[in-house]
Amino acid sequence: MIRVVVIGAGNVAQHLILAFQKTKEVQLIQVLARNKMELSCLLDSNLITSDFNQLKEADLYIIAVSDNAIHDVSSQILFDNKLVVHTSGSTDMSVIHSKNRKGVFYPLQTFSKTKSLDFSRIPIALESENTSDYKLLEKVAKAISNEVYQINSEQRKALHVAAVFVCNFTNHLYQIGETICEENKLPFELLKPLILETADKIQTLSPNEAQTGPAKRNDTTTINAHLNFLKDENQINIYKTLTKSIIDNGKKL
Amino acid sequence: MIRVVVIGAGNVAQHLILAFQKTKEVQLIQVLARNKMELSCLLDSNLITSDFNQLKEADLYIIAVSDNAIHDVSSQILFDNKLVVHTSGSTDMSVIHSKNRKGVFYPLQTFSKTKSLDFSRIPIALESENTSDYKLLEKVAKAISNEVYQINSEQRKALHVAAVFVCNFTNHLYQIGETICEENKLPFELLKPLILETADKIQTLSPNEAQTGPAKRNDTTTINAHLNFLKDENQINIYKTLTKSIIDNGKKL
């Protein structure tokens, strides 16, 4: 059994805690969180501490806190030469305090506390300083996911930027869709099948093959009608910027 | 049995043809298409014509052609005072030639020839000049879909703009994600679970609740790191425009 400590109480920490509780290969021996109450419904309160001096000795410490707190948290780990990893897409492995062996355990998914997830289908991007640590991380990752990848810090930064485009920015486009519906007394429900199908399409077609719409067709009549319809400055700028990019992309193909 | 003629051979026409063939309430009596070959694998060649002079008398003519051809096609229908509808999201009902009764039959979905769809879950937005025509359109729509809505031309324009944001623009963000992956020797497969979950999330959470990422947190360190990473001018402009919109939206809440 690999003994794991999770540090953090946010979305990623909570989903990891739930995932580890379902495995036989990994024993979650402790969770360290500033606010113990946040986790009280997830696991036995004996397993939770808010005191770094109470930290147990483990094979792996997973720091799942905000990016700018990773270094500070890693320096507070009492033990030396232990394997300590963070879960951040955009943070270099080197921010972890050098008294310990460093690694990264980055689950590539959008986590919300109120929505459960099948962790087995979440890709986990791993990185470590040496091969034996990588093998341990791989065992832990494979205990909860079928999609485990070795990815270096430079690639992980690229992956995180790509994730911002396909997840955070996409969700904001959904939000604009909802706003336009509300302003025109249309139920947002109308757009939900379209949103699901758009995401489902690129599971089998490439995004280039799946592209449709007025920009793809260079249909300036419709594009101008849409720009006349829009009143919000941010919506207009997003419409123009994305339309230009789709048209430019079409010229490249 | 309501007798229907479909005019067109594109993505929307083909999916409508497939859907009508499965119903008992609607009889697809003819399809008119310039290129009969395109439809030869979908239905009996006796049902296909490319000659307007061969057009059969029907209860409903559905024009599923490109937006700028709708008026011309509607003027070539031999019969007068028949119910003639188009399937366009961005086109006013009035473009249909005035010798016939006008309507709109707009299925809100992204159609690709190579990907099959469950039509029963596709919202259909209907509009007509009078109540009896609306009832006929409603019967036809309900024969193939469980999601039928009465929506006027102004609302339909809004819906089409919203659809461009949540479908066409979203797909282009997927395409950028794929490009960033390719340039960094990462498999696009890595992003697919994230893309599906992002779309799935807003089926139960509002897009505002579901929003995550550096712009939402106003995390300028990560935002600047991402902007330094990006080299393509369109990608940089899209990143900046969407980030500004997410930050401005956060201020409003």
Coordinates of C-alpha atoms in Angstrom, one line a residue:
Chain A
M1 CA 0.0 0.0 0.0
I2 CA 1.3 3.4 -1.0
R3 CA 0.7 5.9 1.9
V4 CA -0.5 9.3 0.6
V5 CA -1.2 12.6 2.3
V6 CA -3.2 15.2 0.5
I7 CA -2.7 18.9 1.5
G8 CA -5.6 21.2 0.6
A9 CA -9.3 21.4 0.7
G10 CA -10.3 22.9 -2.6
N11 CA -12.0 21.4 -5.7
V12 CA -9.0 19.3 -6.8
A13 CA -8.2 18.1 -3.2
Q14 CA -11.8 17.0 -2.6
H15 CA -12.0 15.1 -5.9
L16 CA -8.7 13.4 -5.2
I17 CA -9.8 12.4 -1.7
L18 CA -13.0 10.9 -3.1
A19 CA -11.0 9.0 -5.7
F20 CA -8.3 7.7 -3.3
Q21 CA -11.0 6.4 -1.0
K22 CA -12.2 4.0 -3.7
T23 CA -8.8 2.4 -4.4
K24 CA -7.0 -0.5 -2.8
E25 CA -3.5 0.3 -3.9
V26 CA -3.4 3.7 -2.2
Q27 CA -4.0 4.5 1.4
L28 CA -5.0 8.0 2.1
I29 CA -3.5 8.3 5.6
Q30 CA -4.1 12.0 6.2
V31 CA -5.5 15.2 4.8
L32 CA -4.0 18.6 5.9
A33 CA -6.4 21.6 5.5
R34 CA -6.6 25.0 7.1
N35 CA -10.3 24.6 7.5
K36 CA -11.1 21.1 8.7
M37 CA -14.9 21.7 8.5
E38 CA -14.8 21.9 4.7
L39 CA -13.8 18.2 4.5
S40 CA -15.9 16.8 7.4
C41 CA -18.5 15.3 5.1
L42 CA -15.8 13.6 2.9
L43 CA -13.8 11.6 5.4
D44 CA -13.3 10.6 9.1
S45 CA -12.3 13.6 11.1
N46 CA -9.5 11.6 12.7
L47 CA -7.8 11.7 9.3
I48 CA -7.9 15.5 9.0
T49 CA -5.5 17.9 10.6
S50 CA -4.8 21.6 10.2
D51 CA -1.5 21.5 12.0
F52 CA 1.7 20.9 10.1
N53 CA 3.3 19.6 13.3
Q54 CA 0.8 16.7 13.2
L55 CA 1.8 15.7 9.7
K56 CA 2.3 12.0 9.3
E57 CA 5.2 10.3 7.5
A58 CA 4.0 9.1 4.0
D59 CA 5.3 7.9 0.7
L60 CA 3.8 10.8 -1.2
Y61 CA 2.6 14.3 -0.3
I62 CA 0.1 15.8 -2.8
I63 CA -0.1 19.6 -2.5
A64 CA -3.5 20.7 -4.0
V65 CA -3.6 24.4 -3.1
S66 CA -3.6 27.6 -5.1
D67 CA -0.6 28.0 -7.4
N68 CA 1.0 30.9 -5.4
A69 CA 0.8 28.9 -2.1
I70 CA 2.6 25.8 -3.3
H71 CA 6.2 26.9 -2.4
D72 CA 5.2 28.0 1.1
V73 CA 3.2 24.9 1.8
S74 CA 6.0 22.6 0.5
S75 CA 8.5 24.4 2.8
Q76 CA 6.3 23.6 5.9
I77 CA 6.5 19.8 5.4
L78 CA 8.4 18.5 8.4
F79 CA 10.2 15.7 6.6
D80 CA 13.2 15.8 4.3
N81 CA 13.8 13.8 1.1
K82 CA 10.2 12.8 0.7
L83 CA 8.3 12.8 -2.6
V84 CA 6.3 16.0 -2.8
V85 CA 4.1 16.9 -5.8
H86 CA 1.8 19.7 -6.8
T87 CA -1.3 19.4 -8.9
S88 CA -1.0 22.7 -10.9
G89 CA -1.1 22.9 -14.7
S90 CA 0.7 26.2 -14.9
T91 CA 3.4 25.9 -12.2
D92 CA 6.9 24.7 -12.7
M93 CA 8.0 21.6 -10.7
S94 CA 10.9 23.6 -9.3
V95 CA 8.7 25.8 -7.0
I96 CA 8.5 22.8 -4.6
H97 CA 11.0 23.3 -1.7
S98 CA 14.4 21.6 -2.5
K99 CA 14.7 19.7 0.8
N100 CA 12.3 17.2 -0.8
R101 CA 12.1 15.1 -4.1
K102 CA 9.9 17.0 -6.5
G103 CA 7.1 15.9 -8.8
V104 CA 3.9 17.0 -10.5
F105 CA 0.5 15.2 -10.4
Y106 CA -1.8 17.3 -12.7
P107 CA -5.3 15.9 -13.3
L108 CA -6.6 17.6 -16.5
Q109 CA -10.2 18.3 -15.7
T110 CA -12.5 21.1 -14.6
F111 CA -13.6 20.4 -11.0
S112 CA -16.6 21.8 -9.2
K113 CA -17.5 20.8 -5.7
T114 CA -21.1 20.2 -6.5
K115 CA -20.6 17.9 -9.5
S116 CA -19.3 14.4 -9.2
L117 CA -16.8 13.0 -11.7
D118 CA -15.6 9.6 -13.0
F119 CA -11.9 10.0 -12.1
S120 CA -11.0 6.9 -14.2
R121 CA -11.5 8.9 -17.4
I122 CA -9.5 12.0 -16.3
P123 CA -6.0 12.3 -17.9
I124 CA -3.3 12.7 -15.3
A125 CA 0.0 14.4 -16.4
L126 CA 3.0 13.2 -14.4
E127 CA 6.5 14.6 -14.0
S128 CA 9.3 13.7 -11.5
E129 CA 13.0 14.2 -11.0
N130 CA 13.9 10.5 -11.2
T131 CA 12.6 7.2 -12.5
S132 CA 11.8 5.5 -9.2
D133 CA 9.6 8.5 -8.2
Y134 CA 8.0 8.4 -11.6
K135 CA 7.1 4.7 -11.1
L136 CA 5.5 5.5 -7.7
L137 CA 3.5 8.4 -9.2
E138 CA 2.4 6.2 -12.0
K139 CA 1.1 3.5 -9.6
V140 CA -0.8 6.1 -7.7
A141 CA -2.2 7.7 -10.8
K142 CA -3.2 4.4 -12.4
A143 CA -5.0 3.5 -9.2
I144 CA -7.5 6.2 -9.9
S145 CA -7.3 6.9 -13.7
N146 CA -6.9 4.9 -16.9
E147 CA -5.3 7.9 -18.7
V148 CA -1.8 8.5 -17.3
Y149 CA 0.8 10.5 -19.3
Q150 CA 4.4 11.5 -18.7
I151 CA 4.6 15.2 -19.6
N152 CA 7.5 17.6 -18.9
S153 CA 7.1 21.1 -17.4
E154 CA 7.2 22.9 -20.8
Q155 CA 4.6 20.6 -22.3
R156 CA 2.4 21.0 -19.2
K157 CA 2.4 24.7 -19.6
A158 CA 1.3 24.3 -23.2
L159 CA -1.4 21.9 -22.1
H160 CA -2.6 24.3 -19.5
V161 CA -2.9 27.1 -22.1
A162 CA -4.8 24.8 -24.4
A163 CA -7.1 23.8 -21.5
V164 CA -7.9 27.5 -20.8
F165 CA -9.0 27.8 -24.5
V166 CA -11.2 24.6 -24.6
C167 CA -12.6 24.9 -21.1
N168 CA -12.5 28.3 -19.4
F169 CA -13.0 30.3 -22.6
T170 CA -15.6 27.9 -24.0
N171 CA -17.6 28.1 -20.7
H172 CA -17.5 31.9 -21.1
L173 CA -19.0 31.5 -24.6
Y174 CA -21.8 29.4 -23.0
Q175 CA -22.3 32.3 -20.6
I176 CA -22.7 34.8 -23.4
G177 CA -25.2 32.4 -25.1
E178 CA -27.2 32.3 -21.9
T179 CA -27.1 36.1 -21.6
I180 CA -28.4 36.5 -25.2
C181 CA -31.1 34.0 -24.5
E182 CA -32.2 35.8 -21.3
E183 CA -32.3 39.2 -23.0
N184 CA -34.6 37.8 -25.7
K185 CA -36.9 35.8 -23.4
L186 CA -35.6 32.5 -24.8
P187 CA -34.9 29.5 -22.5
F188 CA -31.2 28.6 -22.2
E189 CA -32.4 25.0 -22.5
L190 CA -32.7 25.6 -26.2
L191 CA -28.9 25.7 -26.5
K192 CA -28.0 22.8 -24.4
P193 CA -28.4 20.0 -27.0
L194 CA -26.3 22.1 -29.4
I195 CA -23.6 22.6 -26.7
L196 CA -23.4 18.9 -26.0
E197 CA -23.3 17.9 -29.7
T198 CA -20.5 20.5 -30.4
A199 CA -18.4 18.8 -27.7
D200 CA -19.4 15.3 -28.8
K201 CA -18.6 15.9 -32.5
I202 CA -14.9 16.4 -31.9
Q203 CA -14.6 13.1 -30.1
T204 CA -14.8 11.6 -33.6
L205 CA -14.2 14.4 -36.1
S206 CA -11.3 16.8 -36.0
P207 CA -12.3 20.4 -35.1
N208 CA -11.4 21.5 -38.6
E209 CA -13.8 19.0 -40.1
A210 CA -16.5 19.9 -37.5
Q211 CA -16.3 23.7 -38.1
T212 CA -19.5 25.2 -39.4
G213 CA -21.1 28.7 -39.3
P214 CA -21.0 32.0 -41.1
A215 CA -17.3 32.7 -40.5
K216 CA -16.4 29.3 -42.0
R217 CA -18.5 30.1 -45.0
N218 CA -17.1 33.6 -45.1
D219 CA -20.8 34.7 -45.2
T220 CA -20.3 38.5 -44.7
T221 CA -24.1 39.2 -44.9
T222 CA -24.8 37.1 -41.8
I223 CA -21.6 38.2 -40.0
N224 CA -22.6 41.9 -40.4
A225 CA -26.2 41.1 -39.4
H226 CA -24.9 39.5 -36.2
L227 CA -22.5 42.4 -35.5
N228 CA -25.5 44.8 -35.9
F229 CA -27.6 42.8 -33.5
L230 CA -24.9 42.7 -30.7
K231 CA -24.8 45.7 -28.4
D232 CA -22.3 44.6 -25.7
E233 CA -18.8 45.8 -26.4
N234 CA -17.1 42.6 -25.1
Q235 CA -19.5 40.4 -27.1
I236 CA -18.8 42.4 -30.3
N237 CA -15.0 42.2 -29.8
I238 CA -15.2 38.4 -29.1
Y239 CA -17.4 38.0 -32.2
K240 CA -14.9 40.0 -34.4
T241 CA -11.8 38.3 -33.0
L242 CA -13.1 34.7 -33.3
T243 CA -14.6 35.4 -36.8
K244 CA -11.3 36.8 -38.1
S245 CA -9.4 33.8 -36.7
I246 CA -11.8 31.3 -38.3
I247 CA -11.5 33.1 -41.7
D248 CA -7.7 33.2 -41.4
N249 CA -7.6 29.6 -40.5
G250 CA -9.7 28.7 -43.6
K251 CA -7.1 30.5 -45.8
K252 CA -4.3 28.3 -44.3
L253 CA -6.0 25.0 -45.1
Chain B
M1 CA -50.7 11.6 -43.0
I2 CA -49.1 15.0 -43.6
R3 CA -47.4 15.0 -47.0
V4 CA -44.1 16.8 -47.0
V5 CA -41.6 17.7 -49.7
V6 CA -38.0 18.6 -48.8
I7 CA -36.0 20.9 -51.1
G8 CA -32.2 20.6 -50.7
A9 CA -29.5 18.1 -50.3
G10 CA -27.2 19.6 -47.7
N11 CA -26.6 18.6 -44.0
V12 CA -29.9 19.8 -42.7
A13 CA -31.9 18.3 -45.6
Q14 CA -30.2 14.9 -45.2
H15 CA -30.9 14.8 -41.5
L16 CA -34.5 15.8 -42.0
I17 CA -34.9 13.1 -44.7
L18 CA -33.6 10.5 -42.3
A19 CA -35.8 11.7 -39.5
F20 CA -39.0 11.9 -41.6
Q21 CA -38.5 8.3 -42.8
K22 CA -38.8 7.1 -39.2
T23 CA -42.2 8.7 -38.5
K24 CA -45.7 7.5 -39.1
E25 CA -47.4 10.9 -39.0
V26 CA -45.4 12.4 -41.8
Q27 CA -45.0 11.1 -45.4
L28 CA -42.0 12.3 -47.2
I29 CA -43.5 12.2 -50.7
Q30 CA -40.6 13.8 -52.6
V31 CA -37.1 15.4 -52.3
L32 CA -36.0 18.1 -54.8
A33 CA -32.3 18.4 -55.2
R34 CA -30.0 19.8 -58.0
N35 CA -27.7 16.8 -57.6
K36 CA -29.8 13.7 -57.2
M37 CA -26.7 11.5 -56.6
E38 CA -26.0 13.1 -53.2
L39 CA -29.2 11.6 -51.9
S40 CA -29.2 8.2 -53.7
C41 CA -28.0 6.3 -50.6
L42 CA -30.7 8.0 -48.4
L43 CA -33.9 7.2 -50.2
D44 CA -35.6 5.5 -53.2
S45 CA -34.5 7.4 -56.4
N46 CA -38.1 7.5 -57.5
L47 CA -38.7 10.0 -54.7
I48 CA -35.9 12.3 -55.9
T49 CA -36.2 14.9 -58.6
S50 CA -34.0 17.8 -59.8
D51 CA -36.8 19.4 -61.9
F52 CA -39.2 22.0 -60.4
N53 CA -41.7 21.0 -63.1
Q54 CA -42.0 17.6 -61.5
L55 CA -42.7 18.9 -58.1
K56 CA -45.6 17.1 -56.4
E57 CA -48.5 18.7 -54.5
A58 CA -47.9 18.5 -50.8
D59 CA -49.2 19.9 -47.4
L60 CA -45.7 21.4 -46.6
Y61 CA -42.6 22.3 -48.5
I62 CA -39.4 22.5 -46.4
I63 CA -36.7 24.6 -48.1
A64 CA -33.3 23.5 -46.6
V65 CA -30.9 25.3 -48.9
S66 CA -28.3 28.1 -48.2
D67 CA -29.7 31.3 -46.8
N68 CA -29.2 33.4 -49.9
A69 CA -31.0 30.8 -52.2
I70 CA -34.2 30.6 -50.1
H71 CA -36.1 33.4 -51.9
D72 CA -35.2 32.1 -55.4
V73 CA -36.1 28.5 -54.6
S74 CA -39.4 29.6 -53.0
S75 CA -40.3 31.5 -56.2
Q76 CA -39.9 28.4 -58.3
I77 CA -42.5 26.3 -56.4
L78 CA -45.2 25.7 -59.0
F79 CA -48.1 25.9 -56.6
D80 CA -49.8 28.9 -54.9
N81 CA -51.1 29.3 -51.4
K82 CA -49.2 26.3 -50.1
L83 CA -47.3 26.3 -46.8
V84 CA -43.6 26.9 -47.5
V85 CA -41.0 27.1 -44.8
H86 CA -37.3 27.5 -44.6
T87 CA -34.9 26.0 -42.0
S88 CA -32.6 29.0 -41.5
G89 CA -31.7 30.5 -38.1
S90 CA -30.6 33.9 -39.5
T91 CA -33.2 34.5 -42.2
D92 CA -36.4 36.4 -41.9
M93 CA -39.6 34.5 -42.7
S94 CA -40.5 37.2 -45.2
V95 CA -37.9 36.1 -47.8
I96 CA -40.2 33.3 -48.8
H97 CA -42.1 34.3 -52.0
S98 CA -45.4 35.9 -51.2
K99 CA -47.5 33.7 -53.5
N100 CA -47.4 31.0 -50.7
R101 CA -48.1 30.9 -47.0
K102 CA -44.9 31.4 -45.1
G103 CA -43.3 29.7 -42.1
V104 CA -40.0 28.7 -40.4
F105 CA -38.9 25.3 -39.3
Y106 CA -35.5 25.8 -37.7
P107 CA -33.8 22.8 -36.1
L108 CA -31.2 24.2 -33.7
Q109 CA -28.3 21.8 -34.1
T110 CA -24.9 21.5 -35.8
F111 CA -25.2 19.0 -38.6
S112 CA -22.4 17.0 -40.2
K113 CA -23.1 14.5 -43.0
T114 CA -20.8 11.9 -41.4
K115 CA -22.3 12.0 -37.9
S116 CA -25.7 10.6 -37.0
L117 CA -27.9 12.4 -34.6
D118 CA -30.9 11.7 -32.4
F119 CA -33.4 14.1 -33.9
S120 CA -35.8 13.6 -31.0
R121 CA -33.6 15.8 -28.7
I122 CA -33.0 18.6 -31.3
P123 CA -35.0 21.7 -30.4
I124 CA -37.1 22.9 -33.4
A125 CA -38.1 26.6 -33.5
L126 CA -41.3 27.2 -35.4
E127 CA -42.9 30.3 -36.8
S128 CA -45.9 30.9 -39.2
E129 CA -48.2 33.6 -40.4
N130 CA -51.4 32.0 -39.0
T131 CA -52.6 29.6 -36.3
S132 CA -53.7 26.7 -38.5
D133 CA -50.3 26.6 -40.3
Y134 CA -48.6 26.7 -36.9
K135 CA -50.6 23.6 -35.8
L136 CA -49.6 21.7 -38.9
L137 CA -45.9 22.7 -38.4
E138 CA -46.2 21.6 -34.8
K139 CA -47.5 18.2 -35.8
V140 CA -44.6 17.7 -38.2
A141 CA -42.0 18.9 -35.7
K142 CA -43.4 16.8 -32.9
A143 CA -43.3 13.8 -35.2
I144 CA -39.5 14.0 -35.2
S145 CA -38.6 15.9 -32.0
N146 CA -39.6 16.2 -28.3
E147 CA -38.4 19.8 -28.1
V148 CA -40.7 22.1 -30.1
Y149 CA -40.8 25.9 -29.5
Q150 CA -42.8 28.8 -31.0
I151 CA -40.2 31.5 -31.7
N152 CA -40.7 34.7 -33.7
S153 CA -38.2 36.1 -36.2
E154 CA -36.5 38.5 -33.8
Q155 CA -36.0 35.8 -31.2
R156 CA -34.8 33.4 -33.8
K157 CA -32.1 35.9 -34.9
A158 CA -31.0 36.2 -31.3
L159 CA -31.0 32.4 -31.0
H160 CA -28.8 32.1 -34.1
V161 CA -26.3 34.6 -32.7
A162 CA -26.2 32.7 -29.4
A163 CA -25.7 29.5 -31.4
V164 CA -22.7 31.0 -33.2
F165 CA -21.1 31.7 -29.8
V166 CA -21.8 28.3 -28.2
C167 CA -21.2 26.2 -31.2
N168 CA -19.1 27.7 -34.1
F169 CA -16.8 29.8 -31.8
T170 CA -16.5 27.0 -29.2
N171 CA -15.5 24.6 -32.0
H172 CA -12.8 27.1 -33.1
L173 CA -11.5 27.2 -29.5
Y174 CA -11.2 23.4 -29.7
Q175 CA -9.3 23.8 -32.9
I176 CA -6.8 26.2 -31.2
G177 CA -6.5 23.6 -28.4
E178 CA -5.6 21.0 -31.0
T179 CA -3.0 23.3 -32.6
I180 CA -1.3 24.0 -29.3
C181 CA -1.2 20.3 -28.6
E182 CA 0.3 19.4 -32.0
E183 CA 2.9 22.1 -31.7
N184 CA 4.0 20.7 -28.3
K185 CA 3.9 17.0 -29.2
L186 CA 0.9 16.4 -27.0
P187 CA -2.0 14.1 -28.1
F188 CA -5.3 16.0 -28.6
E189 CA -6.9 13.1 -26.8
L190 CA -5.7 14.6 -23.5
L191 CA -8.2 17.5 -23.9
K192 CA -11.2 15.4 -25.0
P193 CA -12.5 14.5 -21.5
L194 CA -12.1 18.2 -20.4
I195 CA -14.1 19.3 -23.5
L196 CA -16.9 16.8 -22.8
E197 CA -17.1 17.7 -19.0
T198 CA -17.1 21.5 -19.8
A199 CA -20.2 20.9 -22.0
D200 CA -21.8 18.5 -19.5
K201 CA -21.3 20.8 -16.5
I202 CA -23.7 23.5 -17.8
Q203 CA -26.4 20.9 -18.3
T204 CA -26.8 21.2 -14.4
L205 CA -24.9 24.3 -13.3
S206 CA -25.3 27.8 -14.8
P207 CA -22.2 28.9 -16.9
N208 CA -21.5 31.5 -14.2
E209 CA -21.3 28.8 -11.5
A210 CA -19.2 26.6 -13.8
Q211 CA -16.7 29.3 -14.7
T212 CA -13.1 28.5 -13.5
G213 CA -9.6 29.5 -14.7
P214 CA -7.1 32.3 -14.3
A215 CA -9.3 35.0 -15.7
K216 CA -12.1 34.1 -13.2
R217 CA -9.6 34.3 -10.4
N218 CA -8.0 37.5 -11.9
D219 CA -4.7 35.6 -11.6
T220 CA -2.5 38.1 -13.6
T221 CA 0.7 36.0 -13.1
T222 CA -0.8 33.0 -15.0
I223 CA -2.5 35.3 -17.5
N224 CA 0.8 37.0 -18.4
A225 CA 2.7 33.7 -18.5
H226 CA 0.1 32.4 -21.0
L227 CA 0.3 35.5 -23.1
N228 CA 4.1 35.2 -23.1
F229 CA 3.8 31.6 -24.2
L230 CA 1.5 32.3 -27.2
K231 CA 3.1 33.3 -30.5
D232 CA 0.1 33.4 -32.9
E233 CA -1.5 36.8 -33.2
N234 CA -5.0 35.5 -33.5
Q235 CA -4.6 33.3 -30.5
I236 CA -3.2 36.2 -28.5
N237 CA -6.1 38.4 -29.4
I238 CA -8.6 35.7 -28.6
Y239 CA -6.9 35.1 -25.2
K240 CA -6.9 38.9 -24.4
T241 CA -10.5 39.5 -25.5
L242 CA -12.0 36.5 -23.7
T243 CA -10.0 37.2 -20.5
K244 CA -11.1 40.8 -20.4
S245 CA -14.8 39.7 -20.9
I246 CA -14.5 37.1 -18.1
I247 CA -12.9 39.7 -15.7
D248 CA -15.5 42.4 -16.6
N249 CA -18.3 39.8 -16.1
G250 CA -16.9 39.0 -12.6
K251 CA -17.1 42.7 -11.7
K252 CA -20.9 42.8 -12.7
L253 CA -21.8 39.9 -10.4

